[in-house]
mmCIF file of C-alpha atoms in Angstrom:
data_model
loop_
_atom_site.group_PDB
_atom_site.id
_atom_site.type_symbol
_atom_site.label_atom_id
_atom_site.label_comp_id
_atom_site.label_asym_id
_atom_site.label_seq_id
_atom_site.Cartn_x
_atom_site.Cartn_y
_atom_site.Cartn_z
ATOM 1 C CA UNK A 1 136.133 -23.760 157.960
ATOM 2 C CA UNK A 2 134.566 -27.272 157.546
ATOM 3 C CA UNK A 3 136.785 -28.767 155.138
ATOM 4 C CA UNK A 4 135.371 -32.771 155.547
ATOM 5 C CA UNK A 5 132.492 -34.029 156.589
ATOM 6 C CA UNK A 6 130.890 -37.184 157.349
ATOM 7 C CA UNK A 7 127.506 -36.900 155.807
ATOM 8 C CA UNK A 8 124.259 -38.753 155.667
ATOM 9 C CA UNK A 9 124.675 -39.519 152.425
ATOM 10 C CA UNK A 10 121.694 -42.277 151.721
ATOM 11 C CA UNK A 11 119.076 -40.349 150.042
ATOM 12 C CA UNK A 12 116.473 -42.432 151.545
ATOM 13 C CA UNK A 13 117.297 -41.619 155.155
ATOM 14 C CA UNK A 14 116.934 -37.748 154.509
ATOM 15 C CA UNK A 15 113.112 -39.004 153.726
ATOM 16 C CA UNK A 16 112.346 -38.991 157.626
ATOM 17 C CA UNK A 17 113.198 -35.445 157.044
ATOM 18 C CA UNK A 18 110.229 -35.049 155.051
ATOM 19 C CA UNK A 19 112.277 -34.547 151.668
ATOM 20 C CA UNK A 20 111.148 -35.629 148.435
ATOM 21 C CA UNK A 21 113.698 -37.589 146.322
ATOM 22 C CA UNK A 22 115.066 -35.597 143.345
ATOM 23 C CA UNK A 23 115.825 -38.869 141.467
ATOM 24 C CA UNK A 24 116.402 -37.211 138.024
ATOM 25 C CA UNK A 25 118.914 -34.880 139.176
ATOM 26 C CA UNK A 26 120.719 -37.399 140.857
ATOM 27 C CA UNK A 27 120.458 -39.690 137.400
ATOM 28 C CA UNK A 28 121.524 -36.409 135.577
ATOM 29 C CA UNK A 29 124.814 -35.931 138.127
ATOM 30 C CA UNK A 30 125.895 -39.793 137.619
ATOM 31 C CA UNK A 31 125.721 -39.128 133.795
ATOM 32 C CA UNK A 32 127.471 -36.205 133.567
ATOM 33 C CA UNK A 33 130.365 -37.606 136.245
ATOM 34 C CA UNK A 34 130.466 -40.824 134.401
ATOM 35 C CA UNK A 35 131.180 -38.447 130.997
ATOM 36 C CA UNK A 36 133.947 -36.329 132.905
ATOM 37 C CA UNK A 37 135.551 -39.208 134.992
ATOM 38 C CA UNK A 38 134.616 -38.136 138.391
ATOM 39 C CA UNK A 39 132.310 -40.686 139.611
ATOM 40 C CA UNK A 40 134.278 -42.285 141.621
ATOM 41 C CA UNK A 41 136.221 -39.332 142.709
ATOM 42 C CA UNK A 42 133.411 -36.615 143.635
ATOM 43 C CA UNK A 43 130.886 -38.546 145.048
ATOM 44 C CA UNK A 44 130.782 -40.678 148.081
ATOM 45 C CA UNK A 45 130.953 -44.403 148.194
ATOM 46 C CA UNK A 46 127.246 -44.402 150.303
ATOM 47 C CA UNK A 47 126.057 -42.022 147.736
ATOM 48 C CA UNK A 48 126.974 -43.962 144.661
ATOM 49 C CA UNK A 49 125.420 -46.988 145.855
ATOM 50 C CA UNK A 50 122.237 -45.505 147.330
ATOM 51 C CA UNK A 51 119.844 -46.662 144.574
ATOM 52 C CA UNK A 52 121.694 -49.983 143.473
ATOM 53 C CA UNK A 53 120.141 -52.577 146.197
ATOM 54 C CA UNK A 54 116.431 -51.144 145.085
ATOM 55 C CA UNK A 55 113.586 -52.669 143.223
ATOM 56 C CA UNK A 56 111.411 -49.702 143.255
ATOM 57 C CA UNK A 57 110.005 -48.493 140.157
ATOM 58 C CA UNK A 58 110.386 -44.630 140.613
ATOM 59 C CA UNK A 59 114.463 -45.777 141.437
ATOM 60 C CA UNK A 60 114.842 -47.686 138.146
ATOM 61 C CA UNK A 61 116.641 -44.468 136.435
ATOM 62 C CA UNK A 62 118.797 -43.526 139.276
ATOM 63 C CA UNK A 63 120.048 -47.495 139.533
ATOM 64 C CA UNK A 64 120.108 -47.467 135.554
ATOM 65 C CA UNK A 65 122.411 -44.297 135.363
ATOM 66 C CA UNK A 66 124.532 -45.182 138.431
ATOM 67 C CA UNK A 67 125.308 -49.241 136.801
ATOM 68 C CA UNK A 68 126.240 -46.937 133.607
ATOM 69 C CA UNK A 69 128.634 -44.864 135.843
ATOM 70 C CA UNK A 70 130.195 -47.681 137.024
ATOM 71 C CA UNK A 71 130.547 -49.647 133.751
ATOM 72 C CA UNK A 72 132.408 -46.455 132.644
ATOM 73 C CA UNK A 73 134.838 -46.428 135.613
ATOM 74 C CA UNK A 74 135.353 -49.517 135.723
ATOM 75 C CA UNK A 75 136.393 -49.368 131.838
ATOM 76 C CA UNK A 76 138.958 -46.437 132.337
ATOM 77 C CA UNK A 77 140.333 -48.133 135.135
ATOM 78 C CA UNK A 78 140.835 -51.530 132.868
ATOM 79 C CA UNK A 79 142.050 -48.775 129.942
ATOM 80 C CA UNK A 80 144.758 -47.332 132.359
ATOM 81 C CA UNK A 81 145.808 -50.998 133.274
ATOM 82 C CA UNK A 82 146.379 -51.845 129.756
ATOM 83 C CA UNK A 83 149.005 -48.889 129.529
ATOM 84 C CA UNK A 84 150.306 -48.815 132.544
ATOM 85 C CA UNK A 85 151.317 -52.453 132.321
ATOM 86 C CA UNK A 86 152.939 -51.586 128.511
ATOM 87 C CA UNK A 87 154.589 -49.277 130.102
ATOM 88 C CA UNK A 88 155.874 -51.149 133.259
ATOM 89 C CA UNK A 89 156.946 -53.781 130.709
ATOM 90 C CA UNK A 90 158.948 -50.935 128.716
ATOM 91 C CA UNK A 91 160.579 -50.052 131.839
ATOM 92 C CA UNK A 92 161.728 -53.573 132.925
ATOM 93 C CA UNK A 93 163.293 -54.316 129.417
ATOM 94 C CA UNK A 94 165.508 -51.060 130.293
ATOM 95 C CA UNK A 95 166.274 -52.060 133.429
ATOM 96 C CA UNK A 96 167.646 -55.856 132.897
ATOM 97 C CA UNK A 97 169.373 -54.388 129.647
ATOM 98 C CA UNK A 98 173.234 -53.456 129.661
ATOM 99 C CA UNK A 99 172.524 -49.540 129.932
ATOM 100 C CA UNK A 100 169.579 -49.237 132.740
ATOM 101 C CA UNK A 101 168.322 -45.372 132.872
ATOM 102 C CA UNK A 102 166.718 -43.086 135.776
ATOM 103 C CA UNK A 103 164.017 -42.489 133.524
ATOM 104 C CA UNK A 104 163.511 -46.202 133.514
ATOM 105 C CA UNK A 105 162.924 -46.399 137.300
ATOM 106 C CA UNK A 106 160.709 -43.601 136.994
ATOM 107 C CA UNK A 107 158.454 -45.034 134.764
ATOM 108 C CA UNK A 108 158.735 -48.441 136.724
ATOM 109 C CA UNK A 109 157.785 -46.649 140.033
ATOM 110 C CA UNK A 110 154.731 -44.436 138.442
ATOM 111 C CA UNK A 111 153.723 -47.606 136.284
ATOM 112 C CA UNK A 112 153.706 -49.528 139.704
ATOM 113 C CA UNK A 113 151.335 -47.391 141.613
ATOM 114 C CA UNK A 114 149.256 -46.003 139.004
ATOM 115 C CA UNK A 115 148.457 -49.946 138.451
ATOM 116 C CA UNK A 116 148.253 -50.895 142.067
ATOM 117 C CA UNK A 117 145.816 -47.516 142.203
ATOM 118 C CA UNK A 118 143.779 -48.635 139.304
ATOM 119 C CA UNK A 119 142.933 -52.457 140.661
ATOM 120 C CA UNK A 120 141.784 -50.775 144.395
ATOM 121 C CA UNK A 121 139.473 -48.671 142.200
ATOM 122 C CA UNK A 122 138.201 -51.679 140.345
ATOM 123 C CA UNK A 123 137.965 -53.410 143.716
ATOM 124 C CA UNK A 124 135.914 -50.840 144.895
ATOM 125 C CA UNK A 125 133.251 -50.913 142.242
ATOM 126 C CA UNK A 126 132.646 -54.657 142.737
ATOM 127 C CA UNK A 127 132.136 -54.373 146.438
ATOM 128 C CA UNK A 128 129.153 -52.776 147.108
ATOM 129 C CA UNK A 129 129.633 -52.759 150.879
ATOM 130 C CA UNK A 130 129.729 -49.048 152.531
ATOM 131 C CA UNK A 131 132.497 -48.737 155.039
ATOM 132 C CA UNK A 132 133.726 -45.927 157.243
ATOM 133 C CA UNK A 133 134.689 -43.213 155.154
ATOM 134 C CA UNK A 134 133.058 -43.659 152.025
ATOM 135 C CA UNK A 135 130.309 -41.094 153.215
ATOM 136 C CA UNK A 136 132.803 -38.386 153.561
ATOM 137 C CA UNK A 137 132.631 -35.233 151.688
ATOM 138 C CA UNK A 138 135.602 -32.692 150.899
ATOM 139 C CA UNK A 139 135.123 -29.159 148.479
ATOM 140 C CA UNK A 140 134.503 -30.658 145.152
ATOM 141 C CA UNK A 141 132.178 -33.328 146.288
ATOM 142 C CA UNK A 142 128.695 -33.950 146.492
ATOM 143 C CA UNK A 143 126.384 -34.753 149.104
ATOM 144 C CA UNK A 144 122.759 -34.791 149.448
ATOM 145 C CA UNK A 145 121.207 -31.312 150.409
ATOM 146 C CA UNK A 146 117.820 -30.956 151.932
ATOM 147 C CA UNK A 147 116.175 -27.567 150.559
ATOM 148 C CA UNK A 148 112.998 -26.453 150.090
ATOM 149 C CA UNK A 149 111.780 -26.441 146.216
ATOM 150 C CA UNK A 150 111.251 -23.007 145.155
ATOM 151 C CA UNK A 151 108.211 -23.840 142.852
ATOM 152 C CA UNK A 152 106.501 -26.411 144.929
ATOM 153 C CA UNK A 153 107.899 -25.075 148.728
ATOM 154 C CA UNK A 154 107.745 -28.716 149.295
ATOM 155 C CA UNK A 155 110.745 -29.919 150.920
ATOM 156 C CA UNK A 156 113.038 -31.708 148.743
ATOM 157 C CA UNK A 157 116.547 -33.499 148.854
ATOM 158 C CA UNK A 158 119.505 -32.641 145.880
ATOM 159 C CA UNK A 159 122.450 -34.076 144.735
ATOM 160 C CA UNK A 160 125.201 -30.794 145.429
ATOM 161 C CA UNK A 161 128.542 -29.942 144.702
ATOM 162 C CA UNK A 162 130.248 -28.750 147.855
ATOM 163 C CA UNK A 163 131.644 -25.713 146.551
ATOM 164 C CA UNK A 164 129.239 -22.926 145.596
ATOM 165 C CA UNK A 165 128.991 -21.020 142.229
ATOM 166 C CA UNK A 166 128.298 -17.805 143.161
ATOM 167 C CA UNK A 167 125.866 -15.692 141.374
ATOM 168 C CA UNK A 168 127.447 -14.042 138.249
ATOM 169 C CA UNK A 169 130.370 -16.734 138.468
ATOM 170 C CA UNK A 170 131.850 -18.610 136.081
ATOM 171 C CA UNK A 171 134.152 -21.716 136.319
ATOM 172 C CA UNK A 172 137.229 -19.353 135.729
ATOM 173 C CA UNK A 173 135.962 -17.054 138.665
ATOM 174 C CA UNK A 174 135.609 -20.787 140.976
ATOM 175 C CA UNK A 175 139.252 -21.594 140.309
ATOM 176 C CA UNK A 176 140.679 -18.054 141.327
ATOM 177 C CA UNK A 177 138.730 -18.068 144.535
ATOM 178 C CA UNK A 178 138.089 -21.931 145.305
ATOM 179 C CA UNK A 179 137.171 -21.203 149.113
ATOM 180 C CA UNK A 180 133.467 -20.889 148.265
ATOM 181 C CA UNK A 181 132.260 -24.325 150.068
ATOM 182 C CA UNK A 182 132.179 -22.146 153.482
ATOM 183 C CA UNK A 183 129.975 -19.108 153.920
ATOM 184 C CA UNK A 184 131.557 -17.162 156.674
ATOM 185 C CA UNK A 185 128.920 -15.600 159.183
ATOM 186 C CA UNK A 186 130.213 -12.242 158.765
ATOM 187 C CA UNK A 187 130.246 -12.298 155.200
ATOM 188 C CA UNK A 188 126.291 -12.939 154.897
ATOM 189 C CA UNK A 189 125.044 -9.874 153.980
ATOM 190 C CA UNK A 190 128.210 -9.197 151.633
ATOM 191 C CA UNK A 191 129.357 -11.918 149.646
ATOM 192 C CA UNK A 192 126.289 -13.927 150.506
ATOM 193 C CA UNK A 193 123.727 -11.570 150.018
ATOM 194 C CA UNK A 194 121.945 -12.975 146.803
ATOM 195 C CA UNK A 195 121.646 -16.040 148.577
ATOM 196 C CA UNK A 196 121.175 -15.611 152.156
ATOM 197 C CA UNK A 197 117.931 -14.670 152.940
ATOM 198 C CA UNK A 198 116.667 -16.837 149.986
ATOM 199 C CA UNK A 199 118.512 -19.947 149.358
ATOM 200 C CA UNK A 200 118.646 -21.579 152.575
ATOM 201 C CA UNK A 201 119.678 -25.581 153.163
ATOM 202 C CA UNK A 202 120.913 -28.086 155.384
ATOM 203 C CA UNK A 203 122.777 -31.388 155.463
ATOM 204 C CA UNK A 204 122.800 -33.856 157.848
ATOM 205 C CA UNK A 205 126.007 -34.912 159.400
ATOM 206 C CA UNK A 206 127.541 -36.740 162.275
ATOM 207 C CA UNK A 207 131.294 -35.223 162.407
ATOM 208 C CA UNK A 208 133.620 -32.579 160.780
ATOM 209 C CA UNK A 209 137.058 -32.600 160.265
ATOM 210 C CA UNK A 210 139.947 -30.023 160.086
ATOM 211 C CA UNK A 211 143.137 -29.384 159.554
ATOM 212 C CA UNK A 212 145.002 -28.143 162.118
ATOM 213 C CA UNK A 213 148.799 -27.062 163.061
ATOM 214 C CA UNK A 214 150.657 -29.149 165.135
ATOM 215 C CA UNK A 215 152.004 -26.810 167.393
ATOM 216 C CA UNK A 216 149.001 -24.977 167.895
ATOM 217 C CA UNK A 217 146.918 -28.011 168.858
ATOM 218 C CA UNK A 218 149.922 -28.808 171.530
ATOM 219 C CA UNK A 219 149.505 -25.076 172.774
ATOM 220 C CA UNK A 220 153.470 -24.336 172.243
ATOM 221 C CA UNK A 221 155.032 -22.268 169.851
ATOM 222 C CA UNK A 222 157.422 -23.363 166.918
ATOM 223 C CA UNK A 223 160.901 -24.788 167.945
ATOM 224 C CA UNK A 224 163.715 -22.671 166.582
ATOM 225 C CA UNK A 225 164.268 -24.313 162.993
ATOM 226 C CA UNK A 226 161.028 -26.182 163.305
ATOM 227 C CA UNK A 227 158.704 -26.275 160.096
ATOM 228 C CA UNK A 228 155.185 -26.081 160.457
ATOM 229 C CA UNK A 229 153.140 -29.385 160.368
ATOM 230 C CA UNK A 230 149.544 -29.939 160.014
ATOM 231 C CA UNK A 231 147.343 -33.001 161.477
ATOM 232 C CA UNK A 232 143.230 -33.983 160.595
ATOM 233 C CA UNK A 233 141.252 -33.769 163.892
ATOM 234 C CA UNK A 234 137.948 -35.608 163.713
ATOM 235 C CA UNK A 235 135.079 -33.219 166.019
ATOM 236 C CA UNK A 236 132.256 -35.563 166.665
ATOM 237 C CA UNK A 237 129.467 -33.874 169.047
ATOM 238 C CA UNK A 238 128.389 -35.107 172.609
ATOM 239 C CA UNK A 239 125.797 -36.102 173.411
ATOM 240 C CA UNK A 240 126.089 -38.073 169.511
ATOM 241 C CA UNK A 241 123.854 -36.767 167.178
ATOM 242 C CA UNK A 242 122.649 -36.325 163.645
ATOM 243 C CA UNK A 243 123.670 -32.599 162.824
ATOM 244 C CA UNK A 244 121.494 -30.175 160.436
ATOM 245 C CA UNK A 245 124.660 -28.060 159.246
ATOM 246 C CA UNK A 246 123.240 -24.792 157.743
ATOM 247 C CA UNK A 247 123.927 -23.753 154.612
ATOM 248 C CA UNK A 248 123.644 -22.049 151.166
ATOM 249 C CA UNK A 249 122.918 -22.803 147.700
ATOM 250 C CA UNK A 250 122.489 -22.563 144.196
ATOM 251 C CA UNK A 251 121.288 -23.967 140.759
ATOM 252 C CA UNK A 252 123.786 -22.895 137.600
ATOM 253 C CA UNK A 253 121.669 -22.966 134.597
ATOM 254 C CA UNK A 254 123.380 -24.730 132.138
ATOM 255 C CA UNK A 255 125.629 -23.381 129.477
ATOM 256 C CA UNK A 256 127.606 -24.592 126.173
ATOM 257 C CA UNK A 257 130.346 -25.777 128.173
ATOM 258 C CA UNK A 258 129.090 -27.436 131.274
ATOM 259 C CA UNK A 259 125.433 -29.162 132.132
ATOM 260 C CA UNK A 260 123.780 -27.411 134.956
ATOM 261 C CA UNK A 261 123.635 -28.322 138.618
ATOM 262 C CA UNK A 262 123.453 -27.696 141.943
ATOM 263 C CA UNK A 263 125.974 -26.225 145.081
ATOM 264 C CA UNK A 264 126.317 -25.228 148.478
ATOM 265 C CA UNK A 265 128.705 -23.827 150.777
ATOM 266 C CA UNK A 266 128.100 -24.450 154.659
ATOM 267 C CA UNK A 267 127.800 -21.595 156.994
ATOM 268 C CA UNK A 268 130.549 -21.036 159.509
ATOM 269 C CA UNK A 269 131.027 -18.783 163.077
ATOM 270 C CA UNK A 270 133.576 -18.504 165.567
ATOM 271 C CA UNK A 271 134.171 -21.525 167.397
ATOM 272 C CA UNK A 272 133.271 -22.448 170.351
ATOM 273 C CA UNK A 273 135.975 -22.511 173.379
ATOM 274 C CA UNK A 274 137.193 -26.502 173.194
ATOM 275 C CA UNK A 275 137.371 -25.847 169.036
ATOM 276 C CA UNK A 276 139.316 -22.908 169.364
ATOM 277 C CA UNK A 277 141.495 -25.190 172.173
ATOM 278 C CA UNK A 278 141.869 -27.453 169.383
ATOM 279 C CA UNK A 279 143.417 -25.014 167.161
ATOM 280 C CA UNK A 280 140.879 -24.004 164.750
ATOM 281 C CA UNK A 281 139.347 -20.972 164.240
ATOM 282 C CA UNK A 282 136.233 -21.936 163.080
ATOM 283 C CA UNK A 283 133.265 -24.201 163.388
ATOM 284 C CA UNK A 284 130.120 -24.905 161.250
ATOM 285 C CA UNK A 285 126.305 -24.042 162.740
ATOM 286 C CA UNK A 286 123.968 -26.977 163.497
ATOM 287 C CA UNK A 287 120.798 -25.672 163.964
ATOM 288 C CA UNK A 288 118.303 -27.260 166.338
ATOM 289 C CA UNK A 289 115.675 -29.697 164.795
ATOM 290 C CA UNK A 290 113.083 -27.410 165.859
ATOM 291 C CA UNK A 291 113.889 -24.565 163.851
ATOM 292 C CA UNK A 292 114.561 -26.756 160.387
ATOM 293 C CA UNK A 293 110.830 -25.569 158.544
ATOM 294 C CA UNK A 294 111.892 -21.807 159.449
ATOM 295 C CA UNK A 295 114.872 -22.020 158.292
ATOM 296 C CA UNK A 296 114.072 -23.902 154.594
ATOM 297 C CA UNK A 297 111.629 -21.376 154.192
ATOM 298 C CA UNK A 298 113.678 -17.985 154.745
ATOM 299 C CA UNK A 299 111.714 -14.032 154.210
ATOM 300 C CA UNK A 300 114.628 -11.579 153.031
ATOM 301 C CA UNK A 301 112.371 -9.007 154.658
ATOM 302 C CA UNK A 302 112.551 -10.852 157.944
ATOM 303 C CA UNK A 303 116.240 -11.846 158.212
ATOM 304 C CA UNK A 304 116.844 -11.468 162.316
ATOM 305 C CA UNK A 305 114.711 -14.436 162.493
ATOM 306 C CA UNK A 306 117.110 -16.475 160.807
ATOM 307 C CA UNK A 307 119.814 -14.461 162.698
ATOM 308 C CA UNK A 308 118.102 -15.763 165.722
ATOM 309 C CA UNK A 309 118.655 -19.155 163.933
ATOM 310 C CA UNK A 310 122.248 -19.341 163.756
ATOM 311 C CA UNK A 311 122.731 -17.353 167.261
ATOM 312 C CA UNK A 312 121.180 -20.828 168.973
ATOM 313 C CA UNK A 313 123.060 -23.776 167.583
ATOM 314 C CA UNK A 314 122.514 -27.073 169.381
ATOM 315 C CA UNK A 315 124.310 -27.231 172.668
ATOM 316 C CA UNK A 316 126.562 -29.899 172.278
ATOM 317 C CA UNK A 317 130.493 -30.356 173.125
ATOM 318 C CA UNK A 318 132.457 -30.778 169.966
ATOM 319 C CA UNK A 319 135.336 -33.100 171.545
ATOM 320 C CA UNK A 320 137.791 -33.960 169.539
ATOM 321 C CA UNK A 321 140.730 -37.030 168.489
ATOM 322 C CA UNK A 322 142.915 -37.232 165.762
ATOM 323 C CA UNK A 323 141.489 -38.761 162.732
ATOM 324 C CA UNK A 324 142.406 -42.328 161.589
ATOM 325 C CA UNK A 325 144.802 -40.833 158.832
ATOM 326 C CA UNK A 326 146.598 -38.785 161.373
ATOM 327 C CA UNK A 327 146.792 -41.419 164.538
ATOM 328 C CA UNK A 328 149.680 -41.295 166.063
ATOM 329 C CA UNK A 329 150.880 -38.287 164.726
ATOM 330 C CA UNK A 330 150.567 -36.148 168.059
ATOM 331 C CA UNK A 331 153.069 -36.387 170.595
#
């Protein structure tokens, strides 16, 4: 499974793609974040931002609603400052008093980082530069999905949750089986079948990351007494290359309790050999460029065509390093 990915996630590059900007939906998604305090927690940095530099007209919603996102952050962060400082001033009285507690230090310690996490988040909002790693995407997040529009066929590009709602699903059945952002190839014509065959996607990408175990990317088994211990490995392919990851998705209508919106789970097989050597068992399917109108525009009465699809990924080498958060980790 694909749990990361670094994404293309300017909406304006996927135009070269021949996608049409959904700029409502993405105003709609920075309103309804903003509301449930997620903007700057479920959507990448180079998303955010996309819009904010523009003069354009047709952008003037999608800048409008993004500055209102941030102006909402940026107030809960100031709002958690407020109380965490109270409460890191509580703490201290406690602590230079004649009868200093535990519960004291606690509160100094959580008071501490919760501000210290609060000021890099406020930092963050007032520097509009995009570096490495804000255009990563993990389940829960969204990224900008390139589909074709079901009413027009015209091909468009979608704000999405990377985790999909199944059909019939609610947000109780999500939580009970959260694994959803990954469609496994075997599973197509099962789990998948309302979608696959109609609902077809991709998004652009230039590297994945996993988690792996330790031992298993050192090829050795488990010392006796030896607890298990997992690293990130970053795969980026060679020769370099954008990467049209195929996937799946939907639009939840929306109900009394949540707005509606869009998801999509990437499509996974069994990896390749140096993947597999890497510990993982399995990989995502880029599809080759050439095959990216066939795909958007699947027949459910024709489906080994698109078997062909996925049966001919690009022919790349995934190689593989340990990601920044894990260097030096490996032995």
């Amino acid at each position: 499974m694909c749990y990361s990915a670094k994404i293309l996630a300017d909406f304006r590059a996927y135009q070269r793609f021949g996608g049409t900007l959904d700029m409502p939906a993405f105003a709609k998604l920075a309103g309804w974040a903003a509301e449930a305090g997620t903007w700057m927690s479920a959507v990448p940095k180079a998303m955010r931002n996309a819009f904010l530099a523009s003069s354009l007209p047709e952008d003037e919603d999608a800048r409008n609603a993004a500055l209102e996102a941030y102006r909402v952050a940026a107030l809960a962060q100031e709002h958690l400052i407020a109380e965490q400082t109270d409460r890191l001033t509580r703490a201290e009285a406690v602590l230079a008093g004649p009868k200093p507690t535990k519960r004291a230090a606690t509160d100094k310690r959580i008071a501490t980082n919760k501000i210290a996490e609060a000021r890099r988040k406020l930092a963050e909002i007032g520097d509009l530069s995009v570096q490495d790693g804000f255009d990563r995407i993990w389940p829960g997040h969204y990224a900008p999905v390139l589909i074709r529009d079901p009413a027009t066929g015209e091909r468009k590009v979608v704000p999405m949750r990377y985790r999909c709602r199944l059909p019939g699903w609610t947000a109780a059945d999500e939580r009970e089986k959260p694994g959803t952002y990954m469609a496994r190839r075997d599973s197509l014509s099962t789990v998948w079948r309302k979608l696959w065959g109609y609902n077809h996607a991709v998004v652009v990408a230039s590297r994945f990351f996993e988690s792996v175990k330790l031992h298993d990317l050192q090829h050795r088994s488990l010392a006796p007494g030896e607890r298990e211990a997992s690293v990130e490995l970053e795969f980026r392919p060679e020769p370099a290359q954008d990467m049209f990851l195929a996937c799946l998705w939907r639009y939840s209508e929306p109900t009394d309790d949540e707005a509606g919106f869009y998801s999509f789970a990437a499509i996974s097989r069994p990896p390749p050999p140096e993947v597999r050597a890497a510990g993982h068992d399995r990989c995502i399917i880029a599809i080759k460029p050439e095959y990216l109108d066939t795909w958007l525009n699947p027949d459910p009465g024709h489906l080994a065509e698109q078997e062909a699809i996925l049966d001919d990924p690009i022919d790349v080498y995934y190689e593989h390093q340990l990601s920044e958060r894990d260097n030096g980790a490996e032995g």
